[in-house]
Backbone as a printed PyTorch tensor [residue, N CA C, xyz], in Angstrom:
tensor([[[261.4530,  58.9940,  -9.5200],
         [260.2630,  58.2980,  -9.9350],
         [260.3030,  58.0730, -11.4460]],

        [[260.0390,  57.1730, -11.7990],
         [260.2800,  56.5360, -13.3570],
         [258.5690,  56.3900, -13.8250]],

        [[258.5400,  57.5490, -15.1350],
         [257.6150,  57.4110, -15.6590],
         [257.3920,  56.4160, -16.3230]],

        [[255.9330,  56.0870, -17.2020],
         [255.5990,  54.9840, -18.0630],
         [255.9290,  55.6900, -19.1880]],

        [[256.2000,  55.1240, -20.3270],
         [256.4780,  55.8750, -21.7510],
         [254.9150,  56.0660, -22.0760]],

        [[254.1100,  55.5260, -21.7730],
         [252.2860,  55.7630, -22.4030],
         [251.8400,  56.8840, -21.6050]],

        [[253.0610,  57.4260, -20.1350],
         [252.1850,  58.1990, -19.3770],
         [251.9290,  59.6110, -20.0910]],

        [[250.7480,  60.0520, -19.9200],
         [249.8450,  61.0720, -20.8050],
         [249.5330,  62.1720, -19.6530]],

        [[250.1320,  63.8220, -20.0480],
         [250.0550,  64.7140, -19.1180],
         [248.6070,  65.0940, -19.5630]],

        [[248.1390,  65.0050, -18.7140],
         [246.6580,  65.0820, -18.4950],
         [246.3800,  66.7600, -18.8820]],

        [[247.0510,  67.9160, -17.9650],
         [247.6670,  69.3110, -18.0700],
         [247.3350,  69.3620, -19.7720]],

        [[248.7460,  68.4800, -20.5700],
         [248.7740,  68.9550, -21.6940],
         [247.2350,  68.5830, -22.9150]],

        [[246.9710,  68.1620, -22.2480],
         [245.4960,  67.5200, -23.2630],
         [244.2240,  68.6690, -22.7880]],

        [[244.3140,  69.3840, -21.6660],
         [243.5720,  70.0650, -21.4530],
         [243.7670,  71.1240, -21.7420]],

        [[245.1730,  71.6410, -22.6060],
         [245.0480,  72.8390, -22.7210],
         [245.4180,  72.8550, -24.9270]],

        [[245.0770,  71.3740, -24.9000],
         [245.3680,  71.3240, -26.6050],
         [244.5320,  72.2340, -27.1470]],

        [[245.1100,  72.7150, -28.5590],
         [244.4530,  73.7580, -28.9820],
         [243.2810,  73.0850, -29.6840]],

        [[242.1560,  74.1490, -29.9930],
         [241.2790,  73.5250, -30.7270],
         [241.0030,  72.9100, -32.3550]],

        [[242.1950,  73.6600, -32.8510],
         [243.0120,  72.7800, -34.0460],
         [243.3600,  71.4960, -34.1960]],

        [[243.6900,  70.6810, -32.8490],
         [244.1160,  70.2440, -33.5420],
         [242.6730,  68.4910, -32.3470]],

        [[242.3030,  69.5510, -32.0330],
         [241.2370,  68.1590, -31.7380],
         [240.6570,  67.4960, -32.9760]],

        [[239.7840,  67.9850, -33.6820],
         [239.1710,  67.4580, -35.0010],
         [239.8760,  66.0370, -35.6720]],

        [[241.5820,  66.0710, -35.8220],
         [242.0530,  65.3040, -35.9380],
         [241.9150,  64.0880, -35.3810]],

        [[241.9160,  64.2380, -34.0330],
         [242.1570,  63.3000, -32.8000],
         [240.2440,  62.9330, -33.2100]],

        [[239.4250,  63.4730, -33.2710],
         [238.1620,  62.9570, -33.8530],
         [237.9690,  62.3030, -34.9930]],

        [[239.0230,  62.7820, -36.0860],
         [238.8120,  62.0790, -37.0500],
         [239.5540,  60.5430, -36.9090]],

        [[240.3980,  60.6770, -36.3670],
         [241.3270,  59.4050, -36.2240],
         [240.5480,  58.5490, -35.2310]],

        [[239.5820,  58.8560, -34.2380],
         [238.6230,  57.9920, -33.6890],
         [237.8520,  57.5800, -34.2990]],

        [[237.1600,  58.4580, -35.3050],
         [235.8920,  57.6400, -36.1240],
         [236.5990,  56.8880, -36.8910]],

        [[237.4960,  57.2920, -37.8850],
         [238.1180,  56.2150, -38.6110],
         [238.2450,  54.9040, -37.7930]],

        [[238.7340,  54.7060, -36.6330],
         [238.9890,  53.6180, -35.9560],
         [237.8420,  52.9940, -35.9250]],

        [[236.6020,  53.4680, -35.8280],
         [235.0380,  52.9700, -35.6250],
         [234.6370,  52.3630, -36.7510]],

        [[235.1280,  53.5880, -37.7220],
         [234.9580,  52.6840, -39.0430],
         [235.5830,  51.4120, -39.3840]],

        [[236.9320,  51.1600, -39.3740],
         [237.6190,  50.1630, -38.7560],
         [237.2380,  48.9280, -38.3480]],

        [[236.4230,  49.2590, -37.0620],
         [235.8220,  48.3110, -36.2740],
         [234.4420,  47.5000, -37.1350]],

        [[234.1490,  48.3570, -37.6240],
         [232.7610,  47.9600, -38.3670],
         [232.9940,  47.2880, -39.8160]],

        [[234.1630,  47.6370, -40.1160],
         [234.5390,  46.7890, -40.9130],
         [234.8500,  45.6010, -41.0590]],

        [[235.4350,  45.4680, -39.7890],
         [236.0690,  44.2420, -39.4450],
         [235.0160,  43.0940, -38.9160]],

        [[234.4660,  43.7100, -38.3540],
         [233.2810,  43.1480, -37.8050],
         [232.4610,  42.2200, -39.2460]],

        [[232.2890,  43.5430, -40.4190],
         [231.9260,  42.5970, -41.5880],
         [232.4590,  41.6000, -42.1730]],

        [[233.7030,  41.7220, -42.1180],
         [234.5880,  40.9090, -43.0880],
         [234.7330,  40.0690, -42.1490]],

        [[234.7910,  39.7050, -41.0900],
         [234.1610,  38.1230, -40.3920],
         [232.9350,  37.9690, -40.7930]],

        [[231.6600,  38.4090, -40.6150],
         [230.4180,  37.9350, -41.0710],
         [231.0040,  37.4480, -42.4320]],

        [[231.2690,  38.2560, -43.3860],
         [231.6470,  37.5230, -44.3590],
         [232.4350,  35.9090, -44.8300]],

        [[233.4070,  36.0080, -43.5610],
         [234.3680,  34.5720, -43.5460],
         [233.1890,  34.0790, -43.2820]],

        [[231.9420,  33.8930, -42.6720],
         [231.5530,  33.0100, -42.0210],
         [230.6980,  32.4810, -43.2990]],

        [[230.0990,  33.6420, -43.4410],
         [229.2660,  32.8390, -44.7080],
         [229.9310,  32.3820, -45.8620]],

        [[231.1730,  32.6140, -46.2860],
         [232.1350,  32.0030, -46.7620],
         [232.3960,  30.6120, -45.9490]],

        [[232.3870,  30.2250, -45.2640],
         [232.2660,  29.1300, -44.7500],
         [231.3350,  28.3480, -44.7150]],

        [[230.1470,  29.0430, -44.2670],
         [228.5140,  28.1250, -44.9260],
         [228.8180,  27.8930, -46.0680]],

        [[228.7020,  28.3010, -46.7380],
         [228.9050,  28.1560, -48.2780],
         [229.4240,  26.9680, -48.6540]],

        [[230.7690,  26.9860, -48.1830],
         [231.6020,  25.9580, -48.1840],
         [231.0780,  24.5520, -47.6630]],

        [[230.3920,  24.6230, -46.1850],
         [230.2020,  23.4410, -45.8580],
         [228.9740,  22.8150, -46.3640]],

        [[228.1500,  23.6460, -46.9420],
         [227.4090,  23.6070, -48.1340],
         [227.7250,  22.6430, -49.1110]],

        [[228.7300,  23.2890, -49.3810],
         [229.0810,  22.4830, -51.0360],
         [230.0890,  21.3290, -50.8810]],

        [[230.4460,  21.6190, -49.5110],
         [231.0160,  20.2140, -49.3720],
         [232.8730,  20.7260, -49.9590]],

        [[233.1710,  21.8640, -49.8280],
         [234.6150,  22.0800, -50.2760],
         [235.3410,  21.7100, -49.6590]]])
């Protein structure tokens, strides 16, 4: 049987130590943060774009 390279032992995540979860939390929020960023910096293109069609650039 041929594993997936993404396949994830379920076993080993349940017995991770509690060291080293925090990480795996921090590297999620960062990602959130991430997201929310990104999310701005389109709002931003956009009104960068009003702007523009504004002024006629």
């Amino acid at each position: 049987m041929e594993v997936s390279r993404y396949h994830v032992d379920i076993s080993y995540l349940a017995s991770m130590n509690e060291t080293v979860k925090p990480y795996f939390n921090s590297i999620a929020g960062l990602a959130e943060k991430l997201d929310i960023l990104a999310d701005r910096a389109i709002d931003l293109a956009e009104i960068i774009k009003l702007l523009a069609d504004i002024l006629e650039i």
